[in-house]
XYZ file of N, CA, C and O in Angstrom:
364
model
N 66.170 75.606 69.671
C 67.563 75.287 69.598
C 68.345 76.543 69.959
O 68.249 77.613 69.358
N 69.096 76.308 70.962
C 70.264 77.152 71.186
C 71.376 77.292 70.694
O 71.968 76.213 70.653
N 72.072 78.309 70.208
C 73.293 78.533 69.403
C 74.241 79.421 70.402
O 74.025 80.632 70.446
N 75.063 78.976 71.034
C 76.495 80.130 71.854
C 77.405 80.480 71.128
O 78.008 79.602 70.511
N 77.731 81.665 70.996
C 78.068 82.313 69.791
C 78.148 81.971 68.502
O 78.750 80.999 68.044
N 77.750 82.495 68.124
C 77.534 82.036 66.830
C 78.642 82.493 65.823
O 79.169 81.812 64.943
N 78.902 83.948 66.190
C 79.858 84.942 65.333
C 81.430 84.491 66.262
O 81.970 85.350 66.960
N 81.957 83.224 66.157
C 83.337 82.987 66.467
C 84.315 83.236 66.144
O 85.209 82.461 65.804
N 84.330 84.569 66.197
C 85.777 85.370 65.864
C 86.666 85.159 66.743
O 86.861 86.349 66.988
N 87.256 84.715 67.314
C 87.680 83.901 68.500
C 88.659 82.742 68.017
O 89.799 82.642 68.471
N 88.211 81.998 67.201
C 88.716 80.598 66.808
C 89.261 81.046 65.456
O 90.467 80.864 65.292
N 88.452 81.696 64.290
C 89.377 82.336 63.432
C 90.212 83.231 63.261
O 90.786 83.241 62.172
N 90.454 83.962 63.971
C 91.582 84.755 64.696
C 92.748 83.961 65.321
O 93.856 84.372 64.974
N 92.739 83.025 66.077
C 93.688 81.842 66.591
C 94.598 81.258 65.279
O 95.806 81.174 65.058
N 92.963 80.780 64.285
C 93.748 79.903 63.282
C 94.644 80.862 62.036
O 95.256 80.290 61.133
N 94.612 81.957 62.129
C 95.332 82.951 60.954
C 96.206 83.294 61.847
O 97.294 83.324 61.271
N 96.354 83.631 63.185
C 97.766 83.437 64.045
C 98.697 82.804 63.775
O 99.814 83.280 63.973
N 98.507 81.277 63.131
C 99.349 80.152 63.228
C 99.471 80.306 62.334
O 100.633 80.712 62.312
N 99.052 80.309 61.142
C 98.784 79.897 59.808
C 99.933 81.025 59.002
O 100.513 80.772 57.946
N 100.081 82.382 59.856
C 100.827 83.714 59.597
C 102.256 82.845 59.762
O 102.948 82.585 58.777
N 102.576 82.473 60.969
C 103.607 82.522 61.806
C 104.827 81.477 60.948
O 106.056 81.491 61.011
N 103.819 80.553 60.105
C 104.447 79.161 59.507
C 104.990 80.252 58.549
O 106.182 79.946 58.513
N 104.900 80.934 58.047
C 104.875 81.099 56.177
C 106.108 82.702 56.570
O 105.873 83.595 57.384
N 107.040 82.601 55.895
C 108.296 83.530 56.236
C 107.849 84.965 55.533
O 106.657 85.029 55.233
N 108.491 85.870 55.301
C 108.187 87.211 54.353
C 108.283 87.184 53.198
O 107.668 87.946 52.452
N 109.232 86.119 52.752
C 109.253 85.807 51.316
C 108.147 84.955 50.654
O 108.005 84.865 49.434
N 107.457 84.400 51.484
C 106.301 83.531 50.841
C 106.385 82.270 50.871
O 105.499 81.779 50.170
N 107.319 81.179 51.564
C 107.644 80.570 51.829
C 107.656 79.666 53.084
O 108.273 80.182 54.016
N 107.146 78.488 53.337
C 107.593 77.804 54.664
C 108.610 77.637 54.738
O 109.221 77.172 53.775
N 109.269 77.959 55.975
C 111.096 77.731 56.266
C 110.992 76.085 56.372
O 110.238 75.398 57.060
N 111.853 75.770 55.593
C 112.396 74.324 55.910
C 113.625 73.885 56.304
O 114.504 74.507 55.707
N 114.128 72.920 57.203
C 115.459 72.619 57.624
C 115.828 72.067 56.943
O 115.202 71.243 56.276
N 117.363 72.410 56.843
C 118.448 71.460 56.020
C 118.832 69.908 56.052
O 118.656 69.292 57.104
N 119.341 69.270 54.950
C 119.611 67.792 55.893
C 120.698 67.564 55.634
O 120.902 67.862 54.457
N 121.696 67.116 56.192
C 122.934 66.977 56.636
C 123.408 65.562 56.749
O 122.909 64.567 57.276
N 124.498 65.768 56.109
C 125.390 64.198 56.394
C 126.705 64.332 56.837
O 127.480 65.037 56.190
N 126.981 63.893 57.605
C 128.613 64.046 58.198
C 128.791 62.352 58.474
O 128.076 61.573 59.104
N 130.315 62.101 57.569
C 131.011 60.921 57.719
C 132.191 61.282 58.146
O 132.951 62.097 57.623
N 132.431 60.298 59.682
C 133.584 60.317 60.108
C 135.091 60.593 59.653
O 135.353 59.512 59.127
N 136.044 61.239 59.552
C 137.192 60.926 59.007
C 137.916 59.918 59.126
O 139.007 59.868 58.558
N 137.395 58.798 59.978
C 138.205 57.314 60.290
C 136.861 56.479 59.090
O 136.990 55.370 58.571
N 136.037 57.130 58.976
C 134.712 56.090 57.771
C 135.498 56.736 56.498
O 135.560 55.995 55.516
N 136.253 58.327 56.356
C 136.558 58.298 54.871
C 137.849 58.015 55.133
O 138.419 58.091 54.045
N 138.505 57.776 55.839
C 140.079 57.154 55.644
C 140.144 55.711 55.556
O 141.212 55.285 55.115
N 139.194 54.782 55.891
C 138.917 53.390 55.297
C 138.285 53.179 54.167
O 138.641 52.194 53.520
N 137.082 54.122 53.579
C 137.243 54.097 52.208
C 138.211 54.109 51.608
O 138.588 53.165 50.914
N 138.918 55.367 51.778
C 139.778 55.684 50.650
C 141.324 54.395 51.057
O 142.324 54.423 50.340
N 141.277 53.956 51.589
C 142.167 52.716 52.031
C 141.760 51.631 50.997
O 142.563 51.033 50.279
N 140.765 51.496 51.006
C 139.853 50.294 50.364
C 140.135 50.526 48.938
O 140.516 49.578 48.252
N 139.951 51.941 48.320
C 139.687 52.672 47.265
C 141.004 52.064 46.561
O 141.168 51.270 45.634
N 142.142 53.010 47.671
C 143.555 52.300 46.921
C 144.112 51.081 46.519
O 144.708 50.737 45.499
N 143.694 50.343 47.833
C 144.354 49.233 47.486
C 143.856 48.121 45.797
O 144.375 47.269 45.076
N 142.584 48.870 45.912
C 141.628 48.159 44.551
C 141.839 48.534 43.277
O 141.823 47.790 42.296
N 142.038 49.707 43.300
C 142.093 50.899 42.382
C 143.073 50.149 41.247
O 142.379 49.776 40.301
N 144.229 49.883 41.107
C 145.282 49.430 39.936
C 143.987 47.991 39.362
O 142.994 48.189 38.662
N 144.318 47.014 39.777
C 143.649 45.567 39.547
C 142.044 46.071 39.230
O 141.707 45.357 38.286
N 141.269 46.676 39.463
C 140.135 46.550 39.298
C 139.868 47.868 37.978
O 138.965 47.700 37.158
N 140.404 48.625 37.948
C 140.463 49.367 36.759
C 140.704 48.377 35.421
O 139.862 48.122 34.559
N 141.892 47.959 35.480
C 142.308 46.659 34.503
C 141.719 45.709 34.205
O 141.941 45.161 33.126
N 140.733 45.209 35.140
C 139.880 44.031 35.047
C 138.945 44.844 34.003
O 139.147 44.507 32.836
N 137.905 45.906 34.199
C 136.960 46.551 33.904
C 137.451 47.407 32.301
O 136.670 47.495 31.354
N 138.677 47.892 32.289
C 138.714 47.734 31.343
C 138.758 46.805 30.080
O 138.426 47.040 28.918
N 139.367 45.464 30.778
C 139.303 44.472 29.654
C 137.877 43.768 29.372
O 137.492 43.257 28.320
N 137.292 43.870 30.437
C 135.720 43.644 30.136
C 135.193 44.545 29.199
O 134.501 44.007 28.336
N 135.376 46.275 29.086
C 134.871 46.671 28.406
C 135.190 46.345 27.252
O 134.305 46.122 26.426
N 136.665 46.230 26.893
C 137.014 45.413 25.500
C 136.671 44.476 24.702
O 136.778 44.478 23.476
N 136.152 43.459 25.542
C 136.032 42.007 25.240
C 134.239 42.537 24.771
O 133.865 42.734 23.615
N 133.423 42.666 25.956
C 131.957 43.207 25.162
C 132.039 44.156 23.998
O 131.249 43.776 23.134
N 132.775 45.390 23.590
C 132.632 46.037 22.701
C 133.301 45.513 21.252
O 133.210 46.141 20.197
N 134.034 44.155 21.436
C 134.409 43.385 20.617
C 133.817 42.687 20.103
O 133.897 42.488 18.891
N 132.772 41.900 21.159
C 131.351 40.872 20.701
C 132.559 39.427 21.364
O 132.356 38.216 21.271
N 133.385 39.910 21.797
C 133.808 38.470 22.538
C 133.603 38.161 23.961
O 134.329 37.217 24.272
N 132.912 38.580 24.925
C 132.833 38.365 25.919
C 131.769 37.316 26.189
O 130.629 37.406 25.734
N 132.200 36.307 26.960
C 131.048 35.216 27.007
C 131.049 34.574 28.443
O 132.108 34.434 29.055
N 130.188 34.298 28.816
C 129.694 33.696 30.359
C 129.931 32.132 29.721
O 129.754 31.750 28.564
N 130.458 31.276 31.071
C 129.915 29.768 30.601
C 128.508 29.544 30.856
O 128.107 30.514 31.499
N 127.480 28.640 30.635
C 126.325 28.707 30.946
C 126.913 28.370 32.007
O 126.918 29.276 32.840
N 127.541 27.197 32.401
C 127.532 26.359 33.606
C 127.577 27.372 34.701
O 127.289 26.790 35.747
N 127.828 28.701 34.922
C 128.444 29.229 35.987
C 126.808 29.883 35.896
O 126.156 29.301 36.763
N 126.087 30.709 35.280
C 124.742 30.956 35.135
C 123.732 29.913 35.793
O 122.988 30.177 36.738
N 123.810 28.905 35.257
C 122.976 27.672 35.504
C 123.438 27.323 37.284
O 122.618 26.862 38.078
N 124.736 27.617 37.620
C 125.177 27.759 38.999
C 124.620 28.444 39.940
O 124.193 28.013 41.011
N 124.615 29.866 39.427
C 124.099 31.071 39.940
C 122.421 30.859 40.381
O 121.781 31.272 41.348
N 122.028 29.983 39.146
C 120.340 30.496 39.432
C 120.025 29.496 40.049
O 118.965 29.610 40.665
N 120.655 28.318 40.149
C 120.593 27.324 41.345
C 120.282 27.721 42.692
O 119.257 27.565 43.356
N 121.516 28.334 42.987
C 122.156 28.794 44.626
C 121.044 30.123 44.343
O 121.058 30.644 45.459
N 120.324 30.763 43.701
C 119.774 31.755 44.148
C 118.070 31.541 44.959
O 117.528 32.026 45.952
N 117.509 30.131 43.444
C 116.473 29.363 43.742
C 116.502 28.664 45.025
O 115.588 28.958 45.796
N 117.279 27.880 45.381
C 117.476 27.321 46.645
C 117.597 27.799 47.795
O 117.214 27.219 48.811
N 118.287 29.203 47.758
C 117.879 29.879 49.013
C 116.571 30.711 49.673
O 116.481 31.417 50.678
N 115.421 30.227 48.456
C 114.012 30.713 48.608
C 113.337 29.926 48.999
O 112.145 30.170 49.181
């Protein structure tokens, strides 16, 4: 049996090249940042949306919180029994 080189200093030398190059001075692989940028016409229709909701839906949510922390808040079944209808049926 023939063996061509055997002592491949060659290939492990290559792979500690790369292996150096990944890893920064601090000890660390550099990693890239990730970034989000939303349009100023995507946050000026939020905040459009935001306002117009903002009075009425505060008020709603607060009186919900009232009514549960009272022990009076109650669902009809019928609207439940509605719900799980139209949810079953669309499966």
């Amino acid at each position: 049996m023939r063996i061509n080189e055997p002592n491949r200093v060659g290939m492990i030398n290559a792979y500690n090249k790369t292996a150096n190059n990944q890893v920064s001075k601090s000890g660390k692989i550099p990693m890239g940042k990730d970034e989000v940028n939303i349009s100023t016409e995507a946050l000026e229709m939020q905040r459009q949306i935001e306002d117009a909701n903002a009075p009425q839906r505060r008020e709603k949510v607060e009186q919900l919180k009232k009514q549960v922390e009272e022990g009076t808040y109650r669902v009809p079944s019928e609207r439940i029994a509605d719900k799980l209808l139209s949810f079953w049926k669309k499966q």
